[in-house]
Amino acid sequence: QVQLVESGGGLVQAGGSLRLSCVASGRTIRGYPMGWFRQAPGKERELVTAISWSGVTYYSDSVKGRFAISRDNAKNTVYLQLNSLKPEDTAIYSCATKLRPLSDYILPYDLWGQGTQVTVSS
């Protein structure tokens, strides 16, 4: 049974940075796509960024140039570097993966972690 546990969230001023981590257990992340979603209060969950099993990345327009996703298969961990944060980035950030190996990184995803809160003050 795959479990995803996120960490690294917190309170930061606008323009600041955070680094989120997502550690997987119960299964390797090697060969699987990984994504980061966020959900702000009153809004739907959205895919922010994703990385394919081969390292190809996707970024939503709202975070392109500011966020960076990376993966360390040896550590079974995926990271999200958040730079130049804005108040509108405030949300719960969750990592996700799929059940099928070697699948692409587009929606839908199958499994999510509990998430970590990111709050950006103005």
JSON list of C-alpha atoms in Angstrom, two decimals:
[
{"chain": "A", "resi": 1, "resn": "GLN", "atom": "CA", "xyz": [0.00, 0.00, 0.00]},
{"chain": "A", "resi": 2, "resn": "VAL", "atom": "CA", "xyz": [1.52, 3.26, -1.12]},
{"chain": "A", "resi": 3, "resn": "GLN", "atom": "CA", "xyz": [1.69, 6.13, 1.34]},
{"chain": "A", "resi": 4, "resn": "LEU", "atom": "CA", "xyz": [2.76, 9.66, 0.53]},
{"chain": "A", "resi": 5, "resn": "VAL", "atom": "CA", "xyz": [3.81, 12.03, 3.29]},
{"chain": "A", "resi": 6, "resn": "GLU", "atom": "CA", "xyz": [4.45, 15.70, 2.61]},
{"chain": "A", "resi": 7, "resn": "SER", "atom": "CA", "xyz": [6.46, 18.13, 4.71]},
{"chain": "A", "resi": 8, "resn": "GLY", "atom": "CA", "xyz": [8.06, 21.54, 4.49]},
{"chain": "A", "resi": 9, "resn": "GLY", "atom": "CA", "xyz": [5.05, 23.80, 4.48]},
{"chain": "A", "resi": 10, "resn": "GLY", "atom": "CA", "xyz": [4.75, 26.88, 6.65]},
{"chain": "A", "resi": 11, "resn": "LEU", "atom": "CA", "xyz": [4.18, 30.60, 6.85]},
{"chain": "A", "resi": 12, "resn": "VAL", "atom": "CA", "xyz": [6.31, 32.81, 4.63]},
{"chain": "A", "resi": 13, "resn": "GLN", "atom": "CA", "xyz": [6.22, 36.41, 3.48]},
{"chain": "A", "resi": 14, "resn": "ALA", "atom": "CA", "xyz": [5.49, 37.31, -0.10]},
{"chain": "A", "resi": 15, "resn": "GLY", "atom": "CA", "xyz": [8.63, 36.94, -2.20]},
{"chain": "A", "resi": 16, "resn": "GLY", "atom": "CA", "xyz": [9.97, 34.20, 0.03]},
{"chain": "A", "resi": 17, "resn": "SER", "atom": "CA", "xyz": [10.75, 30.56, -0.67]},
{"chain": "A", "resi": 18, "resn": "LEU", "atom": "CA", "xyz": [9.88, 27.13, 0.65]},
{"chain": "A", "resi": 19, "resn": "ARG", "atom": "CA", "xyz": [10.92, 23.61, -0.24]},
{"chain": "A", "resi": 20, "resn": "LEU", "atom": "CA", "xyz": [8.34, 20.87, 0.05]},
{"chain": "A", "resi": 21, "resn": "SER", "atom": "CA", "xyz": [9.18, 17.19, 0.25]},
{"chain": "A", "resi": 22, "resn": "CYS", "atom": "CA", "xyz": [7.07, 14.13, -0.42]},
{"chain": "A", "resi": 23, "resn": "VAL", "atom": "CA", "xyz": [8.35, 10.79, 0.81]},
{"chain": "A", "resi": 24, "resn": "ALA", "atom": "CA", "xyz": [6.76, 7.62, -0.53]},
{"chain": "A", "resi": 25, "resn": "SER", "atom": "CA", "xyz": [6.59, 4.32, 1.32]},
{"chain": "A", "resi": 26, "resn": "GLY", "atom": "CA", "xyz": [5.22, 0.94, 0.38]},
{"chain": "A", "resi": 27, "resn": "ARG", "atom": "CA", "xyz": [6.37, 1.24, -3.22]},
{"chain": "A", "resi": 28, "resn": "THR", "atom": "CA", "xyz": [9.16, 2.76, -5.23]},
{"chain": "A", "resi": 29, "resn": "ILE", "atom": "CA", "xyz": [8.49, 5.99, -7.11]},
{"chain": "A", "resi": 30, "resn": "ARG", "atom": "CA", "xyz": [10.89, 4.88, -9.83]},
{"chain": "A", "resi": 31, "resn": "GLY", "atom": "CA", "xyz": [8.93, 4.37, -13.03]},
{"chain": "A", "resi": 32, "resn": "TYR", "atom": "CA", "xyz": [5.89, 6.35, -11.87]},
{"chain": "A", "resi": 33, "resn": "PRO", "atom": "CA", "xyz": [4.78, 9.91, -12.55]},
{"chain": "A", "resi": 34, "resn": "MET", "atom": "CA", "xyz": [4.56, 12.27, -9.57]},
{"chain": "A", "resi": 35, "resn": "GLY", "atom": "CA", "xyz": [2.54, 15.43, -9.25]},
{"chain": "A", "resi": 36, "resn": "TRP", "atom": "CA", "xyz": [1.95, 18.29, -6.85]},
{"chain": "A", "resi": 37, "resn": "PHE", "atom": "CA", "xyz": [-1.58, 19.58, -6.41]},
{"chain": "A", "resi": 38, "resn": "ARG", "atom": "CA", "xyz": [-2.86, 22.48, -4.35]},
{"chain": "A", "resi": 39, "resn": "GLN", "atom": "CA", "xyz": [-6.23, 23.42, -2.98]},
{"chain": "A", "resi": 40, "resn": "ALA", "atom": "CA", "xyz": [-7.04, 26.87, -1.68]},
{"chain": "A", "resi": 41, "resn": "PRO", "atom": "CA", "xyz": [-10.09, 27.53, 0.53]},
{"chain": "A", "resi": 42, "resn": "GLY", "atom": "CA", "xyz": [-13.26, 27.55, -1.54]},
{"chain": "A", "resi": 43, "resn": "LYS", "atom": "CA", "xyz": [-11.46, 26.43, -4.68]},
{"chain": "A", "resi": 44, "resn": "GLU", "atom": "CA", "xyz": [-11.06, 23.15, -6.51]},
{"chain": "A", "resi": 45, "resn": "ARG", "atom": "CA", "xyz": [-7.86, 21.15, -6.30]},
{"chain": "A", "resi": 46, "resn": "GLU", "atom": "CA", "xyz": [-5.56, 21.95, -9.19]},
{"chain": "A", "resi": 47, "resn": "LEU", "atom": "CA", "xyz": [-2.49, 20.29, -10.64]},
{"chain": "A", "resi": 48, "resn": "VAL", "atom": "CA", "xyz": [0.41, 22.68, -10.15]},
{"chain": "A", "resi": 49, "resn": "THR", "atom": "CA", "xyz": [3.31, 20.66, -11.52]},
{"chain": "A", "resi": 50, "resn": "ALA", "atom": "CA", "xyz": [4.21, 17.12, -12.44]},
{"chain": "A", "resi": 51, "resn": "ILE", "atom": "CA", "xyz": [7.21, 15.05, -13.41]},
{"chain": "A", "resi": 52, "resn": "SER", "atom": "CA", "xyz": [7.10, 11.96, -15.56]},
{"chain": "A", "resi": 53, "resn": "TRP", "atom": "CA", "xyz": [8.89, 8.73, -14.75]},
{"chain": "A", "resi": 54, "resn": "SER", "atom": "CA", "xyz": [11.58, 9.81, -17.24]},
{"chain": "A", "resi": 55, "resn": "GLY", "atom": "CA", "xyz": [11.98, 13.33, -15.84]},
{"chain": "A", "resi": 56, "resn": "VAL", "atom": "CA", "xyz": [9.83, 15.38, -18.20]},
{"chain": "A", "resi": 57, "resn": "THR", "atom": "CA", "xyz": [8.17, 18.21, -16.31]},
{"chain": "A", "resi": 58, "resn": "TYR", "atom": "CA", "xyz": [4.93, 20.14, -16.56]},
{"chain": "A", "resi": 59, "resn": "TYR", "atom": "CA", "xyz": [4.04, 23.45, -14.86]},
{"chain": "A", "resi": 60, "resn": "SER", "atom": "CA", "xyz": [0.78, 25.33, -14.76]},
{"chain": "A", "resi": 61, "resn": "ASP", "atom": "CA", "xyz": [0.95, 28.88, -16.10]},
{"chain": "A", "resi": 62, "resn": "SER", "atom": "CA", "xyz": [0.40, 30.30, -12.62]},
{"chain": "A", "resi": 63, "resn": "VAL", "atom": "CA", "xyz": [3.67, 28.86, -11.27]},
{"chain": "A", "resi": 64, "resn": "LYS", "atom": "CA", "xyz": [5.87, 28.58, -14.35]},
{"chain": "A", "resi": 65, "resn": "GLY", "atom": "CA", "xyz": [9.23, 30.20, -13.71]},
{"chain": "A", "resi": 66, "resn": "ARG", "atom": "CA", "xyz": [8.72, 30.28, -9.94]},
{"chain": "A", "resi": 67, "resn": "PHE", "atom": "CA", "xyz": [8.29, 26.65, -8.87]},
{"chain": "A", "resi": 68, "resn": "ALA", "atom": "CA", "xyz": [10.51, 23.67, -9.63]},
{"chain": "A", "resi": 69, "resn": "ILE", "atom": "CA", "xyz": [9.74, 19.98, -9.25]},
{"chain": "A", "resi": 70, "resn": "SER", "atom": "CA", "xyz": [12.42, 17.34, -8.91]},
{"chain": "A", "resi": 71, "resn": "ARG", "atom": "CA", "xyz": [12.66, 13.71, -7.92]},
{"chain": "A", "resi": 72, "resn": "ASP", "atom": "CA", "xyz": [15.23, 11.53, -6.19]},
{"chain": "A", "resi": 73, "resn": "ASN", "atom": "CA", "xyz": [14.32, 7.95, -6.93]},
{"chain": "A", "resi": 74, "resn": "ALA", "atom": "CA", "xyz": [17.03, 6.61, -4.63]},
{"chain": "A", "resi": 75, "resn": "LYS", "atom": "CA", "xyz": [15.42, 8.45, -1.70]},
{"chain": "A", "resi": 76, "resn": "ASN", "atom": "CA", "xyz": [11.89, 7.71, -2.90]},
{"chain": "A", "resi": 77, "resn": "THR", "atom": "CA", "xyz": [11.22, 11.42, -2.62]},
{"chain": "A", "resi": 78, "resn": "VAL", "atom": "CA", "xyz": [9.85, 14.16, -4.82]},
{"chain": "A", "resi": 79, "resn": "TYR", "atom": "CA", "xyz": [10.50, 17.83, -4.10]},
{"chain": "A", "resi": 80, "resn": "LEU", "atom": "CA", "xyz": [8.80, 21.11, -4.89]},
{"chain": "A", "resi": 81, "resn": "GLN", "atom": "CA", "xyz": [10.85, 24.29, -4.68]},
{"chain": "A", "resi": 82, "resn": "LEU", "atom": "CA", "xyz": [8.60, 27.32, -4.32]},
{"chain": "A", "resi": 83, "resn": "ASN", "atom": "CA", "xyz": [10.21, 30.69, -5.08]},
{"chain": "A", "resi": 84, "resn": "SER", "atom": "CA", "xyz": [8.87, 34.23, -5.39]},
{"chain": "A", "resi": 85, "resn": "LEU", "atom": "CA", "xyz": [5.79, 33.20, -3.44]},
{"chain": "A", "resi": 86, "resn": "LYS", "atom": "CA", "xyz": [2.62, 35.25, -3.70]},
{"chain": "A", "resi": 87, "resn": "PRO", "atom": "CA", "xyz": [-0.38, 35.43, -1.36]},
{"chain": "A", "resi": 88, "resn": "GLU", "atom": "CA", "xyz": [-2.43, 33.64, -4.03]},
{"chain": "A", "resi": 89, "resn": "ASP", "atom": "CA", "xyz": [-0.13, 30.62, -3.63]},
{"chain": "A", "resi": 90, "resn": "THR", "atom": "CA", "xyz": [-1.64, 30.02, -0.20]},
{"chain": "A", "resi": 91, "resn": "ALA", "atom": "CA", "xyz": [-3.12, 26.51, -0.20]},
{"chain": "A", "resi": 92, "resn": "ILE", "atom": "CA", "xyz": [-2.72, 22.95, 0.99]},
{"chain": "A", "resi": 93, "resn": "TYR", "atom": "CA", "xyz": [-0.12, 21.29, -1.22]},
{"chain": "A", "resi": 94, "resn": "SER", "atom": "CA", "xyz": [-0.38, 17.55, -1.80]},
{"chain": "A", "resi": 95, "resn": "CYS", "atom": "CA", "xyz": [1.74, 15.17, -3.79]},
{"chain": "A", "resi": 96, "resn": "ALA", "atom": "CA", "xyz": [0.20, 12.42, -5.87]},
{"chain": "A", "resi": 97, "resn": "THR", "atom": "CA", "xyz": [1.07, 9.44, -7.99]},
{"chain": "A", "resi": 98, "resn": "LYS", "atom": "CA", "xyz": [-0.54, 6.86, -10.20]},
{"chain": "A", "resi": 99, "resn": "LEU", "atom": "CA", "xyz": [-1.10, 3.15, -9.83]},
{"chain": "A", "resi": 100, "resn": "ARG", "atom": "CA", "xyz": [0.12, 2.22, -13.30]},
{"chain": "A", "resi": 101, "resn": "PRO", "atom": "CA", "xyz": [3.89, 2.35, -13.96]},
{"chain": "A", "resi": 102, "resn": "LEU", "atom": "CA", "xyz": [5.34, 4.16, -16.98]},
{"chain": "A", "resi": 103, "resn": "SER", "atom": "CA", "xyz": [2.16, 6.17, -17.38]},
{"chain": "A", "resi": 104, "resn": "ASP", "atom": "CA", "xyz": [2.22, 9.81, -18.44]},
{"chain": "A", "resi": 105, "resn": "TYR", "atom": "CA", "xyz": [1.94, 12.73, -16.05]},
{"chain": "A", "resi": 106, "resn": "ILE", "atom": "CA", "xyz": [-1.38, 14.14, -17.22]},
{"chain": "A", "resi": 107, "resn": "LEU", "atom": "CA", "xyz": [-4.57, 13.79, -15.21]},
{"chain": "A", "resi": 108, "resn": "PRO", "atom": "CA", "xyz": [-6.01, 11.81, -13.56]},
{"chain": "A", "resi": 109, "resn": "TYR", "atom": "CA", "xyz": [-3.99, 10.73, -10.56]},
{"chain": "A", "resi": 110, "resn": "ASP", "atom": "CA", "xyz": [-4.89, 7.87, -8.22]},
{"chain": "A", "resi": 111, "resn": "LEU", "atom": "CA", "xyz": [-3.22, 8.42, -4.85]},
{"chain": "A", "resi": 112, "resn": "TRP", "atom": "CA", "xyz": [-2.64, 11.55, -2.75]},
{"chain": "A", "resi": 113, "resn": "GLY", "atom": "CA", "xyz": [-0.91, 12.40, 0.48]},
{"chain": "A", "resi": 114, "resn": "GLN", "atom": "CA", "xyz": [-2.54, 14.36, 3.28]},
{"chain": "A", "resi": 115, "resn": "GLY", "atom": "CA", "xyz": [-0.91, 17.59, 2.27]},
{"chain": "A", "resi": 116, "resn": "THR", "atom": "CA", "xyz": [1.07, 20.39, 3.87]},
{"chain": "A", "resi": 117, "resn": "GLN", "atom": "CA", "xyz": [-0.17, 23.93, 4.42]},
{"chain": "A", "resi": 118, "resn": "VAL", "atom": "CA", "xyz": [1.59, 26.81, 2.68]},
{"chain": "A", "resi": 119, "resn": "THR", "atom": "CA", "xyz": [0.56, 30.29, 3.79]},
{"chain": "A", "resi": 120, "resn": "VAL", "atom": "CA", "xyz": [1.98, 33.39, 2.13]},
{"chain": "A", "resi": 121, "resn": "SER", "atom": "CA", "xyz": [1.46, 36.70, 3.86]},
{"chain": "A", "resi": 122, "resn": "SER", "atom": "CA", "xyz": [1.42, 40.01, 2.02]}
]
